[in-house]
Backbone atoms as SQL, in Angstrom:
CREATE TABLE atoms (id INTEGER PRIMARY KEY, chain TEXT, resi INTEGER, resn TEXT, atom TEXT, x REAL, y REAL, z REAL);
INSERT INTO atoms VALUES
  (1, 'A', 1, 'MET', 'N', 23.538, 44.039, -28.902),
  (2, 'A', 1, 'MET', 'CA', 23.779, 43.013, -27.890),
  (3, 'A', 1, 'MET', 'C', 22.498, 42.764, -27.109),
  (4, 'A', 2, 'SER', 'N', 22.284, 41.521, -26.762),
  (5, 'A', 2, 'SER', 'CA', 21.097, 41.190, -25.945),
  (6, 'A', 2, 'SER', 'C', 21.360, 41.599, -24.498),
  (7, 'A', 3, 'SER', 'N', 20.279, 41.641, -23.742),
  (8, 'A', 3, 'SER', 'CA', 20.354, 42.013, -22.340),
  (9, 'A', 3, 'SER', 'C', 21.284, 41.091, -21.559),
  (10, 'A', 4, 'SER', 'N', 21.158, 39.756, -21.793),
  (11, 'A', 4, 'SER', 'CA', 22.041, 38.833, -21.071),
  (12, 'A', 4, 'SER', 'C', 23.491, 38.978, -21.488),
  (13, 'A', 5, 'SER', 'N', 23.736, 39.292, -22.740),
  (14, 'A', 5, 'SER', 'CA', 25.120, 39.505, -23.183),
  (15, 'A', 5, 'SER', 'C', 25.700, 40.737, -22.538),
  (16, 'A', 6, 'GLU', 'N', 24.888, 41.778, -22.452),
  (17, 'A', 6, 'GLU', 'CA', 25.366, 43.026, -21.801),
  (18, 'A', 6, 'GLU', 'C', 25.635, 42.777, -20.326),
  (19, 'A', 7, 'THR', 'N', 24.767, 42.036, -19.688),
  (20, 'A', 7, 'THR', 'CA', 24.949, 41.740, -18.290),
  (21, 'A', 7, 'THR', 'C', 26.211, 40.913, -18.042),
  (22, 'A', 8, 'LYS', 'N', 26.413, 39.922, -18.887),
  (23, 'A', 8, 'LYS', 'CA', 27.594, 39.062, -18.805),
  (24, 'A', 8, 'LYS', 'C', 28.898, 39.858, -19.002),
  (25, 'A', 9, 'THR', 'N', 28.869, 40.733, -19.991),
  (26, 'A', 9, 'THR', 'CA', 30.035, 41.575, -20.271),
  (27, 'A', 9, 'THR', 'C', 30.320, 42.532, -19.088),
  (28, 'A', 10, 'ALA', 'N', 29.289, 43.132, -18.571),
  (29, 'A', 10, 'ALA', 'CA', 29.443, 44.036, -17.426),
  (30, 'A', 10, 'ALA', 'C', 29.993, 43.246, -16.203),
  (31, 'A', 11, 'LEU', 'N', 29.478, 42.051, -15.998),
  (32, 'A', 11, 'LEU', 'CA', 29.933, 41.263, -14.861),
  (33, 'A', 11, 'LEU', 'C', 31.407, 40.918, -15.027),
  (34, 'A', 12, 'ARG', 'N', 31.817, 40.515, -16.208),
  (35, 'A', 12, 'ARG', 'CA', 33.248, 40.183, -16.435),
  (36, 'A', 12, 'ARG', 'C', 34.128, 41.402, -16.194),
  (37, 'A', 13, 'ILE', 'N', 33.713, 42.563, -16.657),
  (38, 'A', 13, 'ILE', 'CA', 34.516, 43.782, -16.438),
  (39, 'A', 13, 'ILE', 'C', 34.630, 44.066, -14.944),
  (40, 'A', 14, 'TRP', 'N', 33.510, 43.951, -14.223),
  (41, 'A', 14, 'TRP', 'CA', 33.536, 44.195, -12.783),
  (42, 'A', 14, 'TRP', 'C', 34.402, 43.193, -12.046),
  (43, 'A', 15, 'LEU', 'N', 34.274, 41.892, -12.395),
  (44, 'A', 15, 'LEU', 'CA', 35.104, 40.867, -11.751),
  (45, 'A', 15, 'LEU', 'C', 36.590, 41.065, -12.002),
  (46, 'A', 16, 'ARG', 'N', 36.960, 41.400, -13.230),
  (47, 'A', 16, 'ARG', 'CA', 38.368, 41.610, -13.535),
  (48, 'A', 16, 'ARG', 'C', 38.909, 42.828, -12.726),
  (49, 'A', 17, 'ALA', 'N', 38.122, 43.864, -12.645),
  (50, 'A', 17, 'ALA', 'CA', 38.524, 45.042, -11.845),
  (51, 'A', 17, 'ALA', 'C', 38.689, 44.687, -10.369),
  (52, 'A', 18, 'GLU', 'N', 37.787, 43.869, -9.840),
  (53, 'A', 18, 'GLU', 'CA', 37.894, 43.439, -8.449),
  (54, 'A', 18, 'GLU', 'C', 39.118, 42.612, -8.226),
  (55, 'A', 19, 'LEU', 'N', 39.427, 41.693, -9.143),
  (56, 'A', 19, 'LEU', 'CA', 40.593, 40.835, -9.022),
  (57, 'A', 19, 'LEU', 'C', 41.885, 41.636, -9.062),
  (58, 'A', 20, 'LYS', 'N', 41.927, 42.591, -9.950),
  (59, 'A', 20, 'LYS', 'CA', 43.146, 43.425, -10.070),
  (60, 'A', 20, 'LYS', 'C', 43.378, 44.305, -8.824),
  (61, 'A', 21, 'ALA', 'N', 42.302, 44.594, -8.103),
  (62, 'A', 21, 'ALA', 'CA', 42.413, 45.441, -6.899),
  (63, 'A', 21, 'ALA', 'C', 43.023, 44.721, -5.729),
  (64, 'A', 22, 'HIS', 'N', 43.143, 43.395, -5.805),
  (65, 'A', 22, 'HIS', 'CA', 43.662, 42.611, -4.670),
  (66, 'A', 22, 'HIS', 'C', 45.118, 42.258, -4.858),
  (67, 'A', 23, 'SER', 'N', 45.835, 42.124, -3.734),
  (68, 'A', 23, 'SER', 'CA', 47.210, 41.661, -3.794),
  (69, 'A', 23, 'SER', 'C', 47.285, 40.222, -4.256),
  (70, 'A', 24, 'PRO', 'N', 48.429, 39.806, -4.738),
  (71, 'A', 24, 'PRO', 'CA', 48.596, 38.400, -5.184),
  (72, 'A', 24, 'PRO', 'C', 48.254, 37.386, -4.050),
  (73, 'A', 25, 'SER', 'N', 48.602, 37.711, -2.825),
  (74, 'A', 25, 'SER', 'CA', 48.304, 36.794, -1.720),
  (75, 'A', 25, 'SER', 'C', 46.800, 36.697, -1.483),
  (76, 'A', 26, 'VAL', 'N', 46.082, 37.814, -1.555),
  (77, 'A', 26, 'VAL', 'CA', 44.645, 37.810, -1.379),
  (78, 'A', 26, 'VAL', 'C', 43.998, 37.044, -2.531),
  (79, 'A', 27, 'ALA', 'N', 44.467, 37.298, -3.743),
  (80, 'A', 27, 'ALA', 'CA', 43.944, 36.616, -4.929),
  (81, 'A', 27, 'ALA', 'C', 44.141, 35.102, -4.820),
  (82, 'A', 28, 'ALA', 'N', 45.310, 34.671, -4.318),
  (83, 'A', 28, 'ALA', 'CA', 45.571, 33.247, -4.150),
  (84, 'A', 28, 'ALA', 'C', 44.666, 32.636, -3.095),
  (85, 'A', 29, 'ALA', 'N', 44.486, 33.369, -1.971),
  (86, 'A', 29, 'ALA', 'CA', 43.606, 32.857, -0.945),
  (87, 'A', 29, 'ALA', 'C', 42.173, 32.773, -1.421),
  (88, 'A', 30, 'THR', 'N', 41.742, 33.752, -2.158),
  (89, 'A', 30, 'THR', 'CA', 40.358, 33.772, -2.697),
  (90, 'A', 30, 'THR', 'C', 40.181, 32.613, -3.680),
  (91, 'A', 31, 'SER', 'N', 41.173, 32.384, -4.551),
  (92, 'A', 31, 'SER', 'CA', 41.100, 31.264, -5.493),
  (93, 'A', 31, 'SER', 'C', 41.022, 29.944, -4.761),
  (94, 'A', 32, 'SER', 'N', 41.805, 29.820, -3.691),
  (95, 'A', 32, 'SER', 'CA', 41.779, 28.581, -2.908),
  (96, 'A', 32, 'SER', 'C', 40.399, 28.359, -2.264),
  (97, 'A', 33, 'GLN', 'N', 39.821, 29.459, -1.732),
  (98, 'A', 33, 'GLN', 'CA', 38.478, 29.349, -1.133),
  (99, 'A', 33, 'GLN', 'C', 37.419, 28.991, -2.209),
  (100, 'A', 34, 'LEU', 'N', 37.580, 29.551, -3.377),
  (101, 'A', 34, 'LEU', 'CA', 36.631, 29.234, -4.463),
  (102, 'A', 34, 'LEU', 'C', 36.718, 27.763, -4.797),
  (103, 'A', 35, 'CYS', 'N', 37.930, 27.248, -4.957),
  (104, 'A', 35, 'CYS', 'CA', 38.104, 25.797, -5.271),
  (105, 'A', 35, 'CYS', 'C', 37.498, 24.942, -4.193),
  (106, 'A', 36, 'ALA', 'N', 37.731, 25.311, -2.931),
  (107, 'A', 36, 'ALA', 'CA', 37.180, 24.537, -1.800),
  (108, 'A', 36, 'ALA', 'C', 35.639, 24.538, -1.839),
  (109, 'A', 37, 'ARG', 'N', 35.049, 25.679, -2.126),
  (110, 'A', 37, 'ARG', 'CA', 33.581, 25.756, -2.218),
  (111, 'A', 37, 'ARG', 'C', 33.035, 24.896, -3.367),
  (112, 'A', 38, 'VAL', 'N', 33.734, 24.945, -4.514),
  (113, 'A', 38, 'VAL', 'CA', 33.278, 24.128, -5.655),
  (114, 'A', 38, 'VAL', 'C', 33.330, 22.655, -5.275),
  (115, 'A', 39, 'LYS', 'N', 34.460, 22.219, -4.641),
  (116, 'A', 39, 'LYS', 'CA', 34.666, 20.792, -4.346),
  (117, 'A', 39, 'LYS', 'C', 33.701, 20.279, -3.317),
  (118, 'A', 40, 'THR', 'N', 33.151, 21.134, -2.453),
  (119, 'A', 40, 'THR', 'CA', 32.169, 20.694, -1.445),
  (120, 'A', 40, 'THR', 'C', 30.765, 20.774, -1.981),
  (121, 'A', 41, 'SER', 'N', 30.557, 21.347, -3.155),
  (122, 'A', 41, 'SER', 'CA', 29.179, 21.471, -3.681),
  (123, 'A', 41, 'SER', 'C', 28.710, 20.103, -4.184),
  (124, 'A', 42, 'SER', 'N', 27.391, 19.931, -4.122),
  (125, 'A', 42, 'SER', 'CA', 26.795, 18.662, -4.605),
  (126, 'A', 42, 'SER', 'C', 26.947, 18.594, -6.115),
  (127, 'A', 43, 'ALA', 'N', 26.912, 19.747, -6.775),
  (128, 'A', 43, 'ALA', 'CA', 27.073, 19.732, -8.233),
  (129, 'A', 43, 'ALA', 'C', 28.406, 19.129, -8.635),
  (130, 'A', 44, 'TRP', 'N', 29.491, 19.494, -7.931),
  (131, 'A', 44, 'TRP', 'CA', 30.840, 18.948, -8.221),
  (132, 'A', 44, 'TRP', 'C', 30.874, 17.463, -7.825),
  (133, 'A', 45, 'GLN', 'N', 30.409, 17.170, -6.635),
  (134, 'A', 45, 'GLN', 'CA', 30.493, 15.795, -6.141),
  (135, 'A', 45, 'GLN', 'C', 29.723, 14.808, -6.987),
  (136, 'A', 46, 'ASN', 'N', 28.601, 15.254, -7.551),
  (137, 'A', 46, 'ASN', 'CA', 27.788, 14.370, -8.381),
  (138, 'A', 46, 'ASN', 'C', 28.187, 14.338, -9.856),
  (139, 'A', 47, 'ALA', 'N', 28.999, 15.284, -10.257),
  (140, 'A', 47, 'ALA', 'CA', 29.398, 15.404, -11.690),
  (141, 'A', 47, 'ALA', 'C', 30.383, 14.285, -12.068),
  (142, 'A', 48, 'ARG', 'N', 30.082, 13.669, -13.202),
  (143, 'A', 48, 'ARG', 'CA', 31.023, 12.670, -13.765),
  (144, 'A', 48, 'ARG', 'C', 31.892, 13.328, -14.833),
  (145, 'A', 49, 'ALA', 'N', 31.372, 14.380, -15.424),
  (146, 'A', 49, 'ALA', 'CA', 32.131, 15.083, -16.480),
  (147, 'A', 49, 'ALA', 'C', 32.018, 16.562, -16.287),
  (148, 'A', 50, 'VAL', 'N', 33.153, 17.277, -16.248),
  (149, 'A', 50, 'VAL', 'CA', 33.171, 18.719, -15.947),
  (150, 'A', 50, 'VAL', 'C', 33.912, 19.463, -17.068),
  (151, 'A', 51, 'LEU', 'N', 33.430, 20.658, -17.334),
  (152, 'A', 51, 'LEU', 'CA', 34.111, 21.587, -18.247),
  (153, 'A', 51, 'LEU', 'C', 34.654, 22.691, -17.420),
  (154, 'A', 52, 'LEU', 'N', 35.967, 22.776, -17.378),
  (155, 'A', 52, 'LEU', 'CA', 36.633, 23.830, -16.626),
  (156, 'A', 52, 'LEU', 'C', 37.415, 24.725, -17.608),
  (157, 'A', 53, 'PHE', 'N', 38.242, 25.612, -17.071),
  (158, 'A', 53, 'PHE', 'CA', 39.050, 26.467, -17.922),
  (159, 'A', 53, 'PHE', 'C', 40.420, 26.551, -17.315),
  (160, 'A', 54, 'PHE', 'N', 41.412, 26.792, -18.161),
  (161, 'A', 54, 'PHE', 'CA', 42.766, 27.046, -17.611),
  (162, 'A', 54, 'PHE', 'C', 42.872, 28.546, -17.405),
  (163, 'A', 55, 'PRO', 'N', 43.095, 29.001, -16.197),
  (164, 'A', 55, 'PRO', 'CA', 43.065, 30.428, -15.907),
  (165, 'A', 55, 'PRO', 'C', 44.173, 31.246, -16.567),
  (166, 'A', 56, 'ILE', 'N', 43.824, 32.435, -16.973),
  (167, 'A', 56, 'ILE', 'CA', 44.766, 33.415, -17.456),
  (168, 'A', 56, 'ILE', 'C', 44.987, 34.456, -16.377),
  (169, 'A', 57, 'PRO', 'N', 46.004, 35.249, -16.433),
  (170, 'A', 57, 'PRO', 'CA', 46.217, 36.288, -15.407),
  (171, 'A', 57, 'PRO', 'C', 44.961, 37.140, -15.282),
  (172, 'A', 58, 'GLY', 'N', 44.601, 37.416, -14.031),
  (173, 'A', 58, 'GLY', 'CA', 43.441, 38.190, -13.748),
  (174, 'A', 58, 'GLY', 'C', 42.194, 37.378, -13.503),
  (175, 'A', 59, 'GLU', 'N', 42.242, 36.071, -13.700),
  (176, 'A', 59, 'GLU', 'CA', 41.124, 35.182, -13.469),
  (177, 'A', 59, 'GLU', 'C', 41.419, 34.380, -12.186),
  (178, 'A', 60, 'PRO', 'N', 40.352, 33.877, -11.532),
  (179, 'A', 60, 'PRO', 'CA', 40.599, 33.011, -10.392),
  (180, 'A', 60, 'PRO', 'C', 41.405, 31.793, -10.823),
  (181, 'A', 61, 'ASP', 'N', 42.326, 31.393, -10.009),
  (182, 'A', 61, 'ASP', 'CA', 43.175, 30.249, -10.313),
  (183, 'A', 61, 'ASP', 'C', 42.485, 28.999, -9.867),
  (184, 'A', 62, 'ILE', 'N', 41.847, 28.320, -10.798),
  (185, 'A', 62, 'ILE', 'CA', 41.115, 27.077, -10.474),
  (186, 'A', 62, 'ILE', 'C', 41.924, 25.858, -10.970),
  (187, 'A', 63, 'SER', 'N', 43.190, 26.024, -11.238),
  (188, 'A', 63, 'SER', 'CA', 43.973, 24.930, -11.793),
  (189, 'A', 63, 'SER', 'C', 43.982, 23.714, -10.858),
  (190, 'A', 64, 'ALA', 'N', 43.813, 23.905, -9.565),
  (191, 'A', 64, 'ALA', 'CA', 43.745, 22.759, -8.630),
  (192, 'A', 64, 'ALA', 'C', 42.553, 21.894, -8.936),
  (193, 'A', 65, 'LEU', 'N', 41.482, 22.497, -9.437),
  (194, 'A', 65, 'LEU', 'CA', 40.288, 21.726, -9.763),
  (195, 'A', 65, 'LEU', 'C', 40.551, 20.772, -10.949),
  (196, 'A', 66, 'LEU', 'N', 41.438, 21.147, -11.853),
  (197, 'A', 66, 'LEU', 'CA', 41.748, 20.263, -12.984),
  (198, 'A', 66, 'LEU', 'C', 42.344, 18.945, -12.451),
  (199, 'A', 67, 'THR', 'N', 43.314, 19.102, -11.530),
  (200, 'A', 67, 'THR', 'CA', 43.984, 17.963, -10.907),
  (201, 'A', 67, 'THR', 'C', 42.971, 17.158, -10.114),
  (202, 'A', 68, 'ASP', 'N', 42.153, 17.848, -9.328),
  (203, 'A', 68, 'ASP', 'CA', 41.181, 17.161, -8.476),
  (204, 'A', 68, 'ASP', 'C', 40.162, 16.384, -9.333),
  (205, 'A', 69, 'ALA', 'N', 39.738, 16.961, -10.445),
  (206, 'A', 69, 'ALA', 'CA', 38.769, 16.297, -11.312),
  (207, 'A', 69, 'ALA', 'C', 39.331, 14.978, -11.797),
  (208, 'A', 70, 'LEU', 'N', 40.555, 15.026, -12.283),
  (209, 'A', 70, 'LEU', 'CA', 41.204, 13.799, -12.796),
  (210, 'A', 70, 'LEU', 'C', 41.423, 12.758, -11.689),
  (211, 'A', 71, 'ALA', 'N', 41.860, 13.237, -10.508),
  (212, 'A', 71, 'ALA', 'CA', 42.094, 12.316, -9.382),
  (213, 'A', 71, 'ALA', 'C', 40.810, 11.641, -8.946),
  (214, 'A', 72, 'ALA', 'N', 39.683, 12.345, -9.095),
  (215, 'A', 72, 'ALA', 'CA', 38.385, 11.797, -8.726),
  (216, 'A', 72, 'ALA', 'C', 37.775, 10.940, -9.825),
  (217, 'A', 73, 'GLY', 'N', 38.468, 10.786, -10.931),
  (218, 'A', 73, 'GLY', 'CA', 37.956, 9.934, -12.022),
  (219, 'A', 73, 'GLY', 'C', 36.932, 10.633, -12.880),
  (220, 'A', 74, 'LYS', 'N', 36.839, 11.926, -12.799),
  (221, 'A', 74, 'LYS', 'CA', 35.895, 12.676, -13.654),
  (222, 'A', 74, 'LYS', 'C', 36.490, 12.855, -15.056),
  (223, 'A', 75, 'LEU', 'N', 35.595, 12.937, -16.042),
  (224, 'A', 75, 'LEU', 'CA', 36.018, 13.308, -17.373),
  (225, 'A', 75, 'LEU', 'C', 36.248, 14.809, -17.311),
  (226, 'A', 76, 'LEU', 'N', 37.455, 15.252, -17.677),
  (227, 'A', 76, 'LEU', 'CA', 37.823, 16.690, -17.641),
  (228, 'A', 76, 'LEU', 'C', 37.851, 17.201, -19.067),
  (229, 'A', 77, 'ALA', 'N', 37.104, 18.258, -19.287),
  (230, 'A', 77, 'ALA', 'CA', 37.118, 18.921, -20.571),
  (231, 'A', 77, 'ALA', 'C', 37.494, 20.382, -20.364),
  (232, 'A', 78, 'LEU', 'N', 38.161, 20.951, -21.376),
  (233, 'A', 78, 'LEU', 'CA', 38.507, 22.367, -21.385),
  (234, 'A', 78, 'LEU', 'C', 38.098, 22.909, -22.743),
  (235, 'A', 79, 'PRO', 'N', 37.900, 24.230, -22.821),
  (236, 'A', 79, 'PRO', 'CA', 37.559, 24.811, -24.121),
  (237, 'A', 79, 'PRO', 'C', 38.737, 24.937, -25.039),
  (238, 'A', 80, 'ARG', 'N', 38.477, 24.758, -26.333),
  (239, 'A', 80, 'ARG', 'CA', 39.513, 24.981, -27.384),
  (240, 'A', 80, 'ARG', 'C', 38.768, 25.694, -28.518),
  (241, 'A', 81, 'PHE', 'N', 39.429, 26.707, -29.063),
  (242, 'A', 81, 'PHE', 'CA', 38.826, 27.433, -30.176),
  (243, 'A', 81, 'PHE', 'C', 39.033, 26.643, -31.446),
  (244, 'A', 82, 'ASN', 'N', 37.947, 26.474, -32.183),
  (245, 'A', 82, 'ASN', 'CA', 37.999, 25.802, -33.494),
  (246, 'A', 82, 'ASN', 'C', 37.858, 26.903, -34.545),
  (247, 'A', 83, 'ALA', 'N', 38.973, 27.268, -35.169),
  (248, 'A', 83, 'ALA', 'CA', 38.952, 28.368, -36.147),
  (249, 'A', 83, 'ALA', 'C', 38.052, 28.091, -37.310),
  (250, 'A', 84, 'ALA', 'N', 38.042, 26.841, -37.796),
  (251, 'A', 84, 'ALA', 'CA', 37.209, 26.510, -38.956),
  (252, 'A', 84, 'ALA', 'C', 35.706, 26.746, -38.674),
  (253, 'A', 85, 'ALA', 'N', 35.272, 26.458, -37.464),
  (254, 'A', 85, 'ALA', 'CA', 33.881, 26.659, -37.053),
  (255, 'A', 85, 'ALA', 'C', 33.645, 28.028, -36.449),
  (256, 'A', 86, 'ASN', 'N', 34.760, 28.759, -36.187),
  (257, 'A', 86, 'ASN', 'CA', 34.673, 30.042, -35.491),
  (258, 'A', 86, 'ASN', 'C', 33.858, 29.933, -34.182),
  (259, 'A', 87, 'ALA', 'N', 34.204, 28.888, -33.432),
  (260, 'A', 87, 'ALA', 'CA', 33.483, 28.617, -32.154),
  (261, 'A', 87, 'ALA', 'C', 34.382, 27.805, -31.201),
  (262, 'A', 88, 'TYR', 'N', 34.009, 27.852, -29.943),
  (263, 'A', 88, 'TYR', 'CA', 34.709, 27.015, -28.964),
  (264, 'A', 88, 'TYR', 'C', 34.035, 25.654, -28.879),
  (265, 'A', 89, 'GLU', 'N', 34.841, 24.656, -28.527),
  (266, 'A', 89, 'GLU', 'CA', 34.329, 23.294, -28.362),
  (267, 'A', 89, 'GLU', 'C', 34.953, 22.777, -27.055),
  (268, 'A', 90, 'ALA', 'N', 34.217, 21.847, -26.432),
  (269, 'A', 90, 'ALA', 'CA', 34.717, 21.188, -25.217),
  (270, 'A', 90, 'ALA', 'C', 35.585, 20.031, -25.666),
  (271, 'A', 91, 'VAL', 'N', 36.761, 19.930, -25.041),
  (272, 'A', 91, 'VAL', 'CA', 37.762, 18.950, -25.456),
  (273, 'A', 91, 'VAL', 'C', 38.263, 18.176, -24.228),
  (274, 'A', 92, 'ARG', 'N', 38.354, 16.868, -24.334),
  (275, 'A', 92, 'ARG', 'CA', 38.791, 16.050, -23.230),
  (276, 'A', 92, 'ARG', 'C', 40.311, 16.195, -23.010),
  (277, 'A', 93, 'VAL', 'N', 40.706, 16.342, -21.743),
  (278, 'A', 93, 'VAL', 'CA', 42.085, 16.466, -21.372),
  (279, 'A', 93, 'VAL', 'C', 42.342, 15.431, -20.283),
  (280, 'A', 94, 'MET', 'N', 43.373, 14.601, -20.463),
  (281, 'A', 94, 'MET', 'CA', 43.743, 13.629, -19.451),
  (282, 'A', 94, 'MET', 'C', 45.018, 13.946, -18.700),
  (283, 'A', 95, 'ASP', 'N', 45.807, 14.855, -19.320),
  (284, 'A', 95, 'ASP', 'CA', 47.082, 15.250, -18.693),
  (285, 'A', 95, 'ASP', 'C', 47.319, 16.734, -18.999),
  (286, 'A', 96, 'PRO', 'N', 46.860, 17.635, -18.151),
  (287, 'A', 96, 'PRO', 'CA', 46.976, 19.068, -18.408),
  (288, 'A', 96, 'PRO', 'C', 48.417, 19.520, -18.623),
  (289, 'A', 97, 'VAL', 'N', 49.393, 18.867, -18.061),
  (290, 'A', 97, 'VAL', 'CA', 50.797, 19.270, -18.278),
  (291, 'A', 97, 'VAL', 'C', 51.234, 19.040, -19.705),
  (292, 'A', 98, 'ARG', 'N', 50.863, 17.894, -20.248),
  (293, 'A', 98, 'ARG', 'CA', 51.307, 17.512, -21.598),
  (294, 'A', 98, 'ARG', 'C', 50.348, 17.903, -22.720),
  (295, 'A', 99, 'GLU', 'N', 49.086, 18.059, -22.373),
  (296, 'A', 99, 'GLU', 'CA', 48.083, 18.271, -23.426),
  (297, 'A', 99, 'GLU', 'C', 47.578, 19.702, -23.576),
  (298, 'A', 100, 'LEU', 'N', 48.221, 20.642, -22.960),
  (299, 'A', 100, 'LEU', 'CA', 47.878, 22.036, -23.119),
  (300, 'A', 100, 'LEU', 'C', 49.009, 22.812, -23.814),
  (301, 'A', 101, 'ALA', 'N', 48.650, 23.687, -24.701),
  (302, 'A', 101, 'ALA', 'CA', 49.642, 24.482, -25.425),
  (303, 'A', 101, 'ALA', 'C', 49.201, 25.954, -25.359),
  (304, 'A', 102, 'THR', 'N', 50.166, 26.834, -25.404),
  (305, 'A', 102, 'THR', 'CA', 49.877, 28.274, -25.356),
  (306, 'A', 102, 'THR', 'C', 49.423, 28.709, -26.742),
  (307, 'A', 103, 'ARG', 'N', 48.273, 29.309, -26.787),
  (308, 'A', 103, 'ARG', 'CA', 47.669, 29.802, -28.051),
  (309, 'A', 103, 'ARG', 'C', 47.722, 31.333, -28.089),
  (310, 'A', 104, 'PRO', 'N', 47.100, 31.919, -29.122),
  (311, 'A', 104, 'PRO', 'CA', 47.066, 33.391, -29.178),
  (312, 'A', 104, 'PRO', 'C', 46.522, 34.000, -27.888),
  (313, 'A', 105, 'PHE', 'N', 46.996, 35.170, -27.587),
  (314, 'A', 105, 'PHE', 'CA', 46.615, 35.895, -26.395),
  (315, 'A', 105, 'PHE', 'C', 47.070, 35.187, -25.105),
  (316, 'A', 106, 'GLN', 'N', 48.055, 34.284, -25.238),
  (317, 'A', 106, 'GLN', 'CA', 48.633, 33.583, -24.107),
  (318, 'A', 106, 'GLN', 'C', 47.634, 32.692, -23.343),
  (319, 'A', 107, 'VAL', 'N', 46.638, 32.221, -24.068),
  (320, 'A', 107, 'VAL', 'CA', 45.629, 31.279, -23.506),
  (321, 'A', 107, 'VAL', 'C', 46.111, 29.863, -23.690),
  (322, 'A', 108, 'ARG', 'N', 46.035, 29.093, -22.619),
  (323, 'A', 108, 'ARG', 'CA', 46.423, 27.665, -22.689),
  (324, 'A', 108, 'ARG', 'C', 45.190, 26.871, -23.100),
  (325, 'A', 109, 'GLU', 'N', 45.326, 26.115, -24.193),
  (326, 'A', 109, 'GLU', 'CA', 44.207, 25.315, -24.715),
  (327, 'A', 109, 'GLU', 'C', 44.675, 23.894, -24.988),
  (328, 'A', 110, 'PRO', 'N', 43.762, 22.960, -25.052),
  (329, 'A', 110, 'PRO', 'CA', 44.108, 21.576, -25.386),
  (330, 'A', 110, 'PRO', 'C', 44.712, 21.486, -26.793),
  (331, 'A', 111, 'VAL', 'N', 45.653, 20.569, -26.971),
  (332, 'A', 111, 'VAL', 'CA', 46.285, 20.354, -28.278),
  (333, 'A', 111, 'VAL', 'C', 45.319, 19.666, -29.220),
  (334, 'A', 112, 'ALA', 'N', 45.663, 19.653, -30.478),
  (335, 'A', 112, 'ALA', 'CA', 44.794, 19.123, -31.538),
  (336, 'A', 112, 'ALA', 'C', 44.430, 17.648, -31.337),
  (337, 'A', 113, 'ALA', 'N', 45.326, 16.858, -30.713),
  (338, 'A', 113, 'ALA', 'CA', 45.076, 15.455, -30.517),
  (339, 'A', 113, 'ALA', 'C', 43.982, 15.148, -29.504),
  (340, 'A', 114, 'CYS', 'N', 43.599, 16.094, -28.678),
  (341, 'A', 114, 'CYS', 'CA', 42.574, 15.892, -27.662),
  (342, 'A', 114, 'CYS', 'C', 41.186, 15.808, -28.327),
  (343, 'A', 115, 'PRO', 'N', 40.418, 14.792, -28.000),
  (344, 'A', 115, 'PRO', 'CA', 39.128, 14.628, -28.642),
  (345, 'A', 115, 'PRO', 'C', 38.026, 15.571, -28.130),
  (346, 'A', 116, 'VAL', 'N', 37.133, 15.939, -29.030),
  (347, 'A', 116, 'VAL', 'CA', 35.973, 16.778, -28.710),
  (348, 'A', 116, 'VAL', 'C', 34.965, 15.956, -27.841),
  (349, 'A', 117, 'VAL', 'N', 34.349, 16.614, -26.891),
  (350, 'A', 117, 'VAL', 'CA', 33.371, 16.017, -25.997),
  (351, 'A', 117, 'VAL', 'C', 32.037, 16.653, -26.339),
  (352, 'A', 118, 'ALA', 'N', 31.000, 15.843, -26.516),
  (353, 'A', 118, 'ALA', 'CA', 29.673, 16.387, -26.773),
  (354, 'A', 118, 'ALA', 'C', 29.195, 17.140, -25.531),
  (355, 'A', 119, 'LEU', 'N', 28.637, 18.313, -25.727),
  (356, 'A', 119, 'LEU', 'CA', 28.196, 19.111, -24.581),
  (357, 'A', 119, 'LEU', 'C', 27.189, 18.425, -23.702),
  (358, 'A', 120, 'ASN', 'N', 26.360, 17.550, -24.288),
  (359, 'A', 120, 'ASN', 'CA', 25.336, 16.867, -23.497),
  (360, 'A', 120, 'ASN', 'C', 25.917, 15.799, -22.576),
  (361, 'A', 121, 'ARG', 'N', 27.232, 15.560, -22.697),
  (362, 'A', 121, 'ARG', 'CA', 27.911, 14.611, -21.762),
  (363, 'A', 121, 'ARG', 'C', 28.380, 15.306, -20.489),
  (364, 'A', 122, 'LEU', 'N', 28.388, 16.629, -20.480),
  (365, 'A', 122, 'LEU', 'CA', 28.891, 17.396, -19.357),
  (366, 'A', 122, 'LEU', 'C', 27.841, 17.534, -18.270),
  (367, 'A', 123, 'ASP', 'N', 28.232, 17.341, -17.023),
  (368, 'A', 123, 'ASP', 'CA', 27.344, 17.518, -15.891),
  (369, 'A', 123, 'ASP', 'C', 27.531, 18.881, -15.217),
  (370, 'A', 124, 'LEU', 'N', 28.677, 19.498, -15.359),
  (371, 'A', 124, 'LEU', 'CA', 28.974, 20.781, -14.724),
  (372, 'A', 124, 'LEU', 'C', 29.945, 21.566, -15.594),
  (373, 'A', 125, 'ALA', 'N', 29.722, 22.827, -15.701),
  (374, 'A', 125, 'ALA', 'CA', 30.622, 23.738, -16.450),
  (375, 'A', 125, 'ALA', 'C', 30.877, 24.958, -15.608),
  (376, 'A', 126, 'LEU', 'N', 32.171, 25.359, -15.524),
  (377, 'A', 126, 'LEU', 'CA', 32.526, 26.608, -14.853),
  (378, 'A', 126, 'LEU', 'C', 33.010, 27.573, -15.952);
């Protein structure tokens, strides 16, 4: 593993442990604060196309940002695993309620009908 991969893995492990240590109410408040900070950032405000993720248990709940991105007229993309390429791709989502399906490991991903978005079209990725 490269140094950056090791650092990223260690950071993920630490963050998950920190999140698990908090009560659901503290986790919800922290997620809300995170979303508010993102929305007030110039990176968010200037972005026309964003790559977000649908949170799984133990991750910050940024689902409000999905709705906010669409309401602001931003192109919203989420990751979807492409088994043939053995890689993730950014995929446009216009209706998270209808266009997400539960995949292996209980991860919600865009359905097959959602089109792939070129990474160079994205202005911000979380």
